[in-house]
mmCIF file of C-alpha atoms in Angstrom:
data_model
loop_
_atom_site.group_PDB
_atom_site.id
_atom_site.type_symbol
_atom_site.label_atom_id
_atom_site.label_comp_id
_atom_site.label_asym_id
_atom_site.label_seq_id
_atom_site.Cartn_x
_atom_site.Cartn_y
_atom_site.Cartn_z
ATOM 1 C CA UNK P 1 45.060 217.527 197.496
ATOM 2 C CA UNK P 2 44.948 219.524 200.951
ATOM 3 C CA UNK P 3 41.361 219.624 201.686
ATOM 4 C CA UNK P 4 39.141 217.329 202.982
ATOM 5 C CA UNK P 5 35.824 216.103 201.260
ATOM 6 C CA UNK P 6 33.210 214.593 203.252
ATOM 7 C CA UNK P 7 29.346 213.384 203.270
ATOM 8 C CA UNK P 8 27.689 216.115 205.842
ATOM 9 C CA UNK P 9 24.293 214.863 207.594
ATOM 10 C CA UNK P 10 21.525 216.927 206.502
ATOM 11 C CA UNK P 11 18.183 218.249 207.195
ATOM 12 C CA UNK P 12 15.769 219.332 204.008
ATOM 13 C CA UNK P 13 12.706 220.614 203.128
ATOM 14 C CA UNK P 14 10.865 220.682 199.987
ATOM 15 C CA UNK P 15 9.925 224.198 198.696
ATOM 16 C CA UNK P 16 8.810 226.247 195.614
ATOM 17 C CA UNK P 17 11.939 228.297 194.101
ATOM 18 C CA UNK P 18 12.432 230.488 190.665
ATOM 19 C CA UNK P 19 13.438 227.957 187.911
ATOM 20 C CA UNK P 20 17.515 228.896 188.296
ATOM 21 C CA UNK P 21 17.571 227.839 191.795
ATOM 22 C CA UNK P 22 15.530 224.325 190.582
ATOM 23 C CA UNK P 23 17.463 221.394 190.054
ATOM 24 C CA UNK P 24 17.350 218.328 186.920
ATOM 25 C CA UNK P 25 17.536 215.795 189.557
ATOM 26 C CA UNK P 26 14.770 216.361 191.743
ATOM 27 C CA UNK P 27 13.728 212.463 191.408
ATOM 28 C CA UNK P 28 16.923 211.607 192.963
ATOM 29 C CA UNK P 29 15.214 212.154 196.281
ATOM 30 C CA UNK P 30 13.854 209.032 196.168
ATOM 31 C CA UNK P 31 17.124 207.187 195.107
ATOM 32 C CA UNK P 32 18.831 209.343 198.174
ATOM 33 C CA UNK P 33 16.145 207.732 200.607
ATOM 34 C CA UNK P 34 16.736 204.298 199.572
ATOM 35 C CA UNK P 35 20.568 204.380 199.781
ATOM 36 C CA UNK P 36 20.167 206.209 202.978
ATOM 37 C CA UNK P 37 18.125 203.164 204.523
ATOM 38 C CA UNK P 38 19.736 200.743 203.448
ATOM 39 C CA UNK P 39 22.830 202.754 205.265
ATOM 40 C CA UNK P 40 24.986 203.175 202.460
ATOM 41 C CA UNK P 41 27.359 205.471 204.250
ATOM 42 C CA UNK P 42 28.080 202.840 206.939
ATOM 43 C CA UNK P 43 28.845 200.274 204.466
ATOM 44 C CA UNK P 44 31.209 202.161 202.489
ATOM 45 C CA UNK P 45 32.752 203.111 205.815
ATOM 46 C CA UNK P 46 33.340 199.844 206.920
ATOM 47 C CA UNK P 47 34.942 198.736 203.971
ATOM 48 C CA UNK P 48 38.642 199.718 204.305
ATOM 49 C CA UNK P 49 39.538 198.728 200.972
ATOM 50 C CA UNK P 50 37.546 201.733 199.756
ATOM 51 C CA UNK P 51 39.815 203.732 201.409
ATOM 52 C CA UNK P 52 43.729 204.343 199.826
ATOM 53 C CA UNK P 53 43.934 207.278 201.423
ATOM 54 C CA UNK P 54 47.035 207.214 203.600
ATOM 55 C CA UNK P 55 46.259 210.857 204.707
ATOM 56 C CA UNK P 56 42.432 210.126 205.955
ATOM 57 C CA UNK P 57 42.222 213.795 206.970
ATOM 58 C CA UNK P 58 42.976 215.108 203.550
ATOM 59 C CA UNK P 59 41.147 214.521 200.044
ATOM 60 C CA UNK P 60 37.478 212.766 199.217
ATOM 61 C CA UNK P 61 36.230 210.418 201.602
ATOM 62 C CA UNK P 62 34.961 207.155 199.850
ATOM 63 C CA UNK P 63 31.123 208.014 200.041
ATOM 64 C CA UNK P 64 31.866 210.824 197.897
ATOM 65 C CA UNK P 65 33.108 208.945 195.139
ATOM 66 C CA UNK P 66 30.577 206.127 195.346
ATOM 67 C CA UNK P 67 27.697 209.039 195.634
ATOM 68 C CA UNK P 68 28.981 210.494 192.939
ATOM 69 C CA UNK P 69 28.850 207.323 190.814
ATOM 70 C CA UNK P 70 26.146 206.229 191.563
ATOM 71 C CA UNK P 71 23.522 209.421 191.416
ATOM 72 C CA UNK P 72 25.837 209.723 187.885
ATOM 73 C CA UNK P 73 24.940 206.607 186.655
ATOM 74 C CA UNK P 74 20.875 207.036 187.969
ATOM 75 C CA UNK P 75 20.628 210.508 186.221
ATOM 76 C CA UNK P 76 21.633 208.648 182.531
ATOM 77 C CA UNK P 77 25.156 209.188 182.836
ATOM 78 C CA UNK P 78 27.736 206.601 181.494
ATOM 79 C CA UNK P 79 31.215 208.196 181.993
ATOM 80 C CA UNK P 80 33.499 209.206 184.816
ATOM 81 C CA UNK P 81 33.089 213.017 183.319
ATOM 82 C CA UNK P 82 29.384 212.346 184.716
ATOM 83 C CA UNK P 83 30.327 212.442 188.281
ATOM 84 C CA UNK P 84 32.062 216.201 187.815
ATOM 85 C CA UNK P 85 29.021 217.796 186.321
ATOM 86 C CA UNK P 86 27.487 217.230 189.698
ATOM 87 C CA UNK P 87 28.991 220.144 190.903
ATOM 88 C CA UNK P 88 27.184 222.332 188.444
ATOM 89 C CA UNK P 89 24.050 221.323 190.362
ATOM 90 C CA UNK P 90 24.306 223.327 193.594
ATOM 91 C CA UNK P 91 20.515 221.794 195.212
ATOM 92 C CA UNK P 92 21.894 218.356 194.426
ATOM 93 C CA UNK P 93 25.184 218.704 196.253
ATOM 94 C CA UNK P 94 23.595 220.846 198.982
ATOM 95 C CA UNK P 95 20.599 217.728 199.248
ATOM 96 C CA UNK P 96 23.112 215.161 199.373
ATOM 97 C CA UNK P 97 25.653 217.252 201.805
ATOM 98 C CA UNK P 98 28.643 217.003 199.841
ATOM 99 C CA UNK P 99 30.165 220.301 199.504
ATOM 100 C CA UNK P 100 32.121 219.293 195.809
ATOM 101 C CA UNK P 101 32.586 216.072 193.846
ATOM 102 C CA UNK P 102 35.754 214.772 192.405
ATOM 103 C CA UNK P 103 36.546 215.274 188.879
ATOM 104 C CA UNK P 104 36.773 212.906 186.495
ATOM 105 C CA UNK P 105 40.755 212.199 186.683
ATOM 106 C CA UNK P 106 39.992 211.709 190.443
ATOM 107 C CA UNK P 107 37.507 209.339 189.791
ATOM 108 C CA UNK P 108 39.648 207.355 187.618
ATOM 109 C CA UNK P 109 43.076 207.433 189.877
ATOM 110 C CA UNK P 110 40.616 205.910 192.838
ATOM 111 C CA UNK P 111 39.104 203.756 190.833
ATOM 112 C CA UNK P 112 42.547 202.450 190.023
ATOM 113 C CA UNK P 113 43.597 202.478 194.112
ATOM 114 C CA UNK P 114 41.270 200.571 195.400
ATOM 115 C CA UNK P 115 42.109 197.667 192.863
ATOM 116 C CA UNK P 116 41.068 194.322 193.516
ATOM 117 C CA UNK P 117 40.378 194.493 197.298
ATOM 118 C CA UNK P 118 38.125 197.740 196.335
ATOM 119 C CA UNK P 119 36.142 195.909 193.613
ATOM 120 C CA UNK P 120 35.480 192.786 196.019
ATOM 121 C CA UNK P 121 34.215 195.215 198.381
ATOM 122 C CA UNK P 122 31.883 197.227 196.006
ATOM 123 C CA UNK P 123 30.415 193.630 194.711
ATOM 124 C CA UNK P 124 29.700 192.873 198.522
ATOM 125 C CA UNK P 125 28.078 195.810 199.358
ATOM 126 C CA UNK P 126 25.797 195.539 195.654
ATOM 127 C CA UNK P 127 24.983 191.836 197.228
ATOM 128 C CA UNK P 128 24.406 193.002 200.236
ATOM 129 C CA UNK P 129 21.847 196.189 198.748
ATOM 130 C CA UNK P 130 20.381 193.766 196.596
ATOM 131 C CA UNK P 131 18.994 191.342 199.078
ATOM 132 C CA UNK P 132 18.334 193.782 201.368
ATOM 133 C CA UNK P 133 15.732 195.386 198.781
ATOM 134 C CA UNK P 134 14.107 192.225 197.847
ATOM 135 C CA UNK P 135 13.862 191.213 201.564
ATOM 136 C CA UNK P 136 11.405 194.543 201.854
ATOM 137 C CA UNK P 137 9.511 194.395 197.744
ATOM 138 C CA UNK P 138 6.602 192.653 197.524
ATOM 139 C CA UNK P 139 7.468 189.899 194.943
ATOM 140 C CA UNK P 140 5.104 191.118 191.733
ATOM 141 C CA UNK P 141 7.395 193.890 192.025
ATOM 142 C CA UNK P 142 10.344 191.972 190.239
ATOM 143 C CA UNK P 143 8.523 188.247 188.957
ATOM 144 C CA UNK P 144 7.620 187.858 185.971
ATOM 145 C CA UNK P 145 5.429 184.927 185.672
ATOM 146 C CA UNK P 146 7.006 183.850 188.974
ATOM 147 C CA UNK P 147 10.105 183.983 188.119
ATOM 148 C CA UNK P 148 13.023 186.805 189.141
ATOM 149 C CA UNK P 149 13.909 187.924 185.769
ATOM 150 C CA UNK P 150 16.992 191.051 185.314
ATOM 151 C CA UNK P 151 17.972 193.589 182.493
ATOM 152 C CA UNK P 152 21.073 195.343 183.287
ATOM 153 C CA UNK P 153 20.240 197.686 180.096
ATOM 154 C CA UNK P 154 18.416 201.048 180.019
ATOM 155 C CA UNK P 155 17.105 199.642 176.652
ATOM 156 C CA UNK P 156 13.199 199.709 177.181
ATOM 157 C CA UNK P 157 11.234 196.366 176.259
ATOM 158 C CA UNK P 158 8.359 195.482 175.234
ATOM 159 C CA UNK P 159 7.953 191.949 176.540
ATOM 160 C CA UNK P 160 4.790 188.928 176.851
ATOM 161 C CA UNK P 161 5.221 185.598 177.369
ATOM 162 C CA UNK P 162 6.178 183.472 180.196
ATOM 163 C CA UNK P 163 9.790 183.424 179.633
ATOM 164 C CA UNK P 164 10.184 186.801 178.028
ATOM 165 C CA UNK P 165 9.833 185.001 174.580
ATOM 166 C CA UNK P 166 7.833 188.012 173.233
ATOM 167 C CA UNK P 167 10.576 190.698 173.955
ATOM 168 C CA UNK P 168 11.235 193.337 171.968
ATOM 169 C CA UNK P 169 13.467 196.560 171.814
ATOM 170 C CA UNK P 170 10.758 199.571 171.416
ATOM 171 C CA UNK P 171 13.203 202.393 169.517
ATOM 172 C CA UNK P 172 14.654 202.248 166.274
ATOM 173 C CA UNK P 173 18.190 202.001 166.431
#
C-alpha cells in the first residue's frame, strides 16, 4: 500500500441538501464531538503500539482504523466488513476528514499487528475515555438507585427495582 491515509482537520456546516447527497449517519455528529473533546486523535497518536507501520508515510494512520471502528460499531454494525461500507457514505467521510477507510482485510491484518501491546493500549485509552466522561455527567445520568450499573448489550430493557431485579428483555426473540 503506497498511499497515505490520514485524519484531515475540518471545518463544517450544517445545511439542507436533496436526499442523495443526505447521509444515514447524521447522529454521528454528536458521537464525532465527544471523541473530538475528549481528544481522541491525540491519544491514539501517542500510543505507539497502535502504530506497526514501519513506513509511517505510507498506508492508514491509526485514527483511521480506530474511527472506522468505532463510528462502525455506533451505527449498529458488528463486523470488520462494517468499517468498509463507510466509504459508501461520502458526507460521513468528508465530516470526519478521512478521505477512504480500510477494508475489511485491512482491518483484520492491523488488528492482528498491533497484538498485545496494541490491545493494552486500546483498553487504556477506553479507561482513560471512560473516566473522563463520568468526570463531566451529572451522576443520574448513569445511577440507578445510586448505584453505577453497565449493559454492554444493545438488547433494550425494561428494568424496576433497586438492583435491576425487575429486568426484562422487551423483543421477542
Amino acid at each position: 500500500m503506497s498511499k497515505h491515509y490520514t485524519m484531515r482537520e475540518r471545518k463544517f456546516s450544517v445545511r439542507f441538501e436533496p436526499s442523495e447527497k443526505a447521509t444515514v449517519h447524521g447522529g454521528q455528529v454528536a458521537v464525532a464531538a465527544v471523541l473530538e473533546q475528549f481528544g481522541l486523535k491525540k491519544h491514539v497518536k501517542a500510543a505507539r503500539a497502535l502504530d506497526p507501520r514501519t513506513a509511517k508515510g505510507k498506508g492508514y494512520e491509526p485514527i483511521v482504523y480506530v474511527t472506522g471502528i468505532l463510528f462502525s460499531l455506533t451505527s449498529g454494525g458488528c463486523s470488520l466488513k462494517e468499517v468498509e461500507t463507510l466509504n459508501e457514505d461520502e458526507a460521513l467521510k468528508s465530516f470526519l476528514g478521512i478521505e477512504r477507510f480500510p477494508d475489511e482485510s485491512s482491518v483484520g491484518e492491523w488488528l492482528r499487528n498491533v497484538g498485545e501491546k496494541g490491545v493494552d493500549a486500546v483498553r487504556r485509552i477506553v479507561r482513560e475515555f471512560v473516566g473522563w466522561a463520568l468526570e463531566r455527567a451529572e451522576p443520574a445520568r448513569y445511577q440507578h438507585g445510586g448505584e453505577v450499573e453497565c449493559f454492554f448489550d444493545d438488547t433494550q430493557l425494561e428494568v424496576y427495582g433497586h438492583s435491576f431485579e425487575g429486568a426484562q428483555v422487551n423483543y421477542e426473540g
